[in-house]
Amino acid sequence: MAGDAIDTPLGGATGDGSRGRDIALDRGKGNCLICHRVPIEGELFPGDVGPDLSGIGARLTAGQIRLRLVDQSVIAPLTLMPSYYRVDGLRRVGEQFRGKPVLTAQEIEDVVAWLQTLR
Ligand code: HEC
C-alpha cells in the first residue's frame, strides 16, 4: 500500500469490467446499490448512504479504488462500507464466513475495472 492506494492488482488478476458490473449490482455479492447510486438507467432503487459513484473513474485512480474496496476503514475508520477483501480484525463474523473475504481477488479486480469505466 502506498498512500491511499494499492497500486498492484490483487493476486496479479486482470479485471473484467462487465463481470465487475454484474458483481457490483448483484444483491448477494457486492450489493453496492444498497448504499451507492451508479450511472445506470432502470429501476435500481439505490441507497444514498455512500457517495454517487458516477464519474468515480475520473476522480480516483485504479489503485485508490482498489484500496477503498479492500478496506475503506484504512482511510475512514468509522465507515459503514464493508471491507470487501479483509479477513483480520473483523468482529461478529458468522462461523461459516470466518477467514473468507466478501469478494475474491478476481472479483475485486473486476469491480475495479468496471468503476474505472465510470467517467
Ligand atoms: C453499507 C454501505 C456501503 C456499501 C454496501 C458499499 N459502500 Fe462504498 N462507500 C460507503 C460510504 C459511506 C462511503 C463514503 C466514505 C466513507 O464514509 O467511508 C463509500 C465510499 C466508496 C468509494 C469512494 C468514493 C469517493 O468518492 O471517494 C467507492 C469507490 C466505493 N464506496 C465503492 C463501493 C462499491 C464498488 C461497493 C460494492 C462492491 C460499495 N462501495 C459498497 C458505503 C457503502
Tab-separated table of C-alpha atoms and ligand atoms in Angstrom:
chain	number	residue	atom	x	y	z
A	1	MET	CA	0.000	0.000	0.000
A	2	ALA	CA	1.312	3.470	-0.873
A	3	GLY	CA	-0.542	6.496	0.484
A	4	ASP	CA	-4.236	5.948	-0.086
A	5	ALA	CA	-3.857	3.399	-2.871
A	6	ILE	CA	-2.998	-0.249	-3.552
A	7	ASP	CA	-1.323	0.026	-6.920
A	8	THR	CA	-0.765	-3.656	-7.660
A	9	PRO	CA	-3.721	-5.796	-8.798
A	10	LEU	CA	-4.644	-8.381	-6.158
A	11	GLY	CA	-3.110	-11.749	-6.951
A	12	GLY	CA	-1.944	-10.344	-10.285
A	13	ALA	CA	-5.507	-10.707	-11.594
A	14	THR	CA	-6.752	-8.757	-14.620
A	15	GLY	CA	-10.192	-7.240	-14.088
A	16	ASP	CA	-13.119	-7.677	-16.448
A	17	GLY	CA	-15.384	-4.637	-16.292
A	18	SER	CA	-18.565	-6.313	-17.476
A	19	ARG	CA	-18.223	-9.045	-14.846
A	20	GLY	CA	-17.451	-6.309	-12.331
A	21	ARG	CA	-20.697	-4.548	-13.161
A	22	ASP	CA	-22.646	-7.744	-12.504
A	23	ILE	CA	-20.843	-8.333	-9.208
A	24	ALA	CA	-21.436	-4.748	-8.071
A	25	LEU	CA	-25.149	-4.903	-8.893
A	26	ASP	CA	-25.685	-8.418	-7.517
A	27	ARG	CA	-27.589	-8.099	-4.251
A	28	GLY	CA	-25.904	-11.266	-2.991
A	29	LYS	CA	-22.361	-10.188	-3.917
A	30	GLY	CA	-21.155	-6.574	-3.980
A	31	ASN	CA	-24.593	-5.170	-3.214
A	32	CYS	CA	-23.117	-1.714	-3.777
A	33	LEU	CA	-26.531	-0.282	-4.627
A	34	ILE	CA	-27.731	-0.559	-1.093
A	35	CYS	CA	-25.509	2.465	-0.390
A	36	HIS	CA	-24.461	3.954	-3.731
A	37	ARG	CA	-26.079	5.472	-6.778
A	38	VAL	CA	-24.500	4.360	-10.086
A	39	PRO	CA	-24.942	5.820	-13.592
A	40	ILE	CA	-27.196	3.059	-14.939
A	41	GLU	CA	-30.736	3.568	-16.200
A	42	GLY	CA	-33.521	1.489	-14.758
A	43	GLU	CA	-35.318	0.792	-11.533
A	44	LEU	CA	-32.375	0.062	-9.312
A	45	PHE	CA	-33.635	1.821	-6.162
A	46	PRO	CA	-30.175	2.785	-4.941
A	47	GLY	CA	-29.422	3.964	-1.427
A	48	ASP	CA	-27.642	7.213	-0.648
A	49	VAL	CA	-25.544	6.329	2.389
A	50	GLY	CA	-22.378	6.496	0.265
A	51	PRO	CA	-21.384	8.952	-2.467
A	52	ASP	CA	-22.721	8.683	-6.015
A	53	LEU	CA	-20.253	6.549	-7.991
A	54	SER	CA	-20.877	8.421	-11.266
A	55	GLY	CA	-17.543	9.707	-12.524
A	56	ILE	CA	-15.564	7.756	-9.940
A	57	GLY	CA	-13.137	6.525	-12.629
A	58	ALA	CA	-12.150	10.130	-13.301
A	59	ARG	CA	-11.911	11.117	-9.630
A	60	LEU	CA	-9.847	8.180	-8.349
A	61	THR	CA	-7.044	6.044	-9.774
A	62	ALA	CA	-7.427	2.271	-10.054
A	63	GLY	CA	-5.155	1.949	-7.015
A	64	GLN	CA	-7.271	4.307	-4.939
A	65	ILE	CA	-10.450	2.473	-5.915
A	66	ARG	CA	-8.799	-0.866	-5.078
A	67	LEU	CA	-7.891	0.248	-1.556
A	68	ARG	CA	-11.434	1.509	-0.936
A	69	LEU	CA	-12.871	-1.863	-1.897
A	70	VAL	CA	-10.311	-3.888	0.017
A	71	ASP	CA	-10.728	-1.936	3.232
A	72	GLN	CA	-12.294	1.508	3.299
A	73	SER	CA	-11.717	1.648	7.061
A	74	VAL	CA	-7.993	2.280	6.432
A	75	ILE	CA	-8.918	5.797	5.309
A	76	ALA	CA	-12.293	6.227	7.027
A	77	PRO	CA	-12.105	4.366	10.357
A	78	LEU	CA	-15.798	4.783	11.139
A	79	THR	CA	-17.016	3.922	7.655
A	80	LEU	CA	-20.200	1.978	7.099
A	81	MET	CA	-18.783	0.477	3.925
A	82	PRO	CA	-17.906	-3.226	4.262
A	83	SER	CA	-14.264	-4.268	3.856
A	84	TYR	CA	-14.622	-6.460	0.784
A	85	TYR	CA	-11.186	-8.041	0.962
A	86	ARG	CA	-10.108	-8.163	4.572
A	87	VAL	CA	-10.464	-11.027	7.000
A	88	ASP	CA	-8.449	-9.867	10.025
A	89	GLY	CA	-9.819	-7.712	12.782
A	90	LEU	CA	-13.469	-8.046	11.805
A	91	ARG	CA	-15.942	-8.592	14.602
A	92	ARG	CA	-19.163	-10.564	14.726
A	93	VAL	CA	-18.461	-12.659	11.648
A	94	GLY	CA	-20.596	-15.798	11.344
A	95	GLU	CA	-18.738	-19.111	11.662
A	96	GLN	CA	-19.259	-20.073	8.012
A	97	PHE	CA	-17.809	-16.756	6.777
A	98	ARG	CA	-14.731	-16.599	9.009
A	99	GLY	CA	-11.422	-16.304	7.187
A	100	LYS	CA	-13.128	-15.633	3.846
A	101	PRO	CA	-13.199	-12.217	2.207
A	102	VAL	CA	-16.570	-10.965	0.913
A	103	LEU	CA	-15.228	-10.879	-2.650
A	104	THR	CA	-12.305	-12.832	-4.142
A	105	ALA	CA	-9.201	-11.096	-5.509
A	106	GLN	CA	-10.537	-11.657	-9.040
A	107	GLU	CA	-13.937	-10.196	-8.136
A	108	ILE	CA	-12.289	-7.113	-6.597
A	109	GLU	CA	-10.275	-6.607	-9.783
A	110	ASP	CA	-13.435	-6.989	-11.881
A	111	VAL	CA	-15.240	-4.317	-9.847
A	112	VAL	CA	-12.188	-2.007	-10.021
A	113	ALA	CA	-12.198	-2.431	-13.822
A	114	TRP	CA	-15.902	-1.525	-14.014
A	115	LEU	CA	-15.586	1.528	-11.742
A	116	GLN	CA	-12.721	2.790	-13.897
A	117	THR	CA	-15.121	2.975	-16.852
A	118	LEU	CA	-17.445	5.340	-14.923
A	119	ARG	CA	-16.155	8.689	-16.091
B	1	HEC	C1	-23.233	-0.186	3.753
B	1	HEC	C2	-22.963	0.868	2.796
B	1	HEC	C3	-21.973	0.674	1.679
B	1	HEC	C4	-21.847	-0.392	0.803
B	1	HEC	C5	-22.628	-1.688	0.792
B	1	HEC	C6	-20.824	-0.016	-0.128
B	1	HEC	N1	-20.325	1.224	0.171
B	1	HEC	FE1	-18.894	2.237	-0.864
B	1	HEC	N2	-18.962	3.748	0.496
B	1	HEC	C7	-19.873	3.854	1.530
B	1	HEC	C8	-19.659	5.119	2.227
B	1	HEC	C9	-20.460	5.623	3.420
B	1	HEC	C10	-18.610	5.764	1.554
B	1	HEC	C11	-18.044	7.171	1.841
B	1	HEC	C12	-16.743	7.176	2.521
B	1	HEC	C13	-16.875	6.635	3.897
B	1	HEC	O1	-17.503	7.245	4.753
B	1	HEC	O2	-16.358	5.555	4.095
B	1	HEC	C14	-18.202	4.866	0.476
B	1	HEC	C15	-17.178	5.157	-0.415
B	1	HEC	C16	-16.918	4.440	-1.572
B	1	HEC	C17	-15.947	4.801	-2.573
B	1	HEC	C18	-15.092	6.069	-2.565
B	1	HEC	C19	-15.955	7.144	-3.153
B	1	HEC	C20	-15.299	8.501	-3.241
B	1	HEC	O3	-15.897	9.391	-3.893
B	1	HEC	O4	-14.225	8.687	-2.674
B	1	HEC	C21	-16.002	3.861	-3.558
B	1	HEC	C22	-15.186	3.810	-4.843
B	1	HEC	C23	-16.996	2.906	-3.155
B	1	HEC	N3	-17.519	3.277	-1.936
B	1	HEC	C24	-17.357	1.804	-3.901
B	1	HEC	C25	-18.219	0.804	-3.467
B	1	HEC	C26	-18.500	-0.401	-4.212
B	1	HEC	C27	-17.968	-0.709	-5.605
B	1	HEC	C28	-19.330	-1.151	-3.442
B	1	HEC	C29	-19.839	-2.547	-3.716
B	1	HEC	C30	-18.816	-3.554	-4.020
B	1	HEC	C31	-19.595	-0.400	-2.221
B	1	HEC	N4	-18.901	0.780	-2.273
B	1	HEC	C32	-20.424	-0.802	-1.194
B	1	HEC	C33	-20.827	2.914	1.875
B	1	HEC	C34	-21.007	1.694	1.263
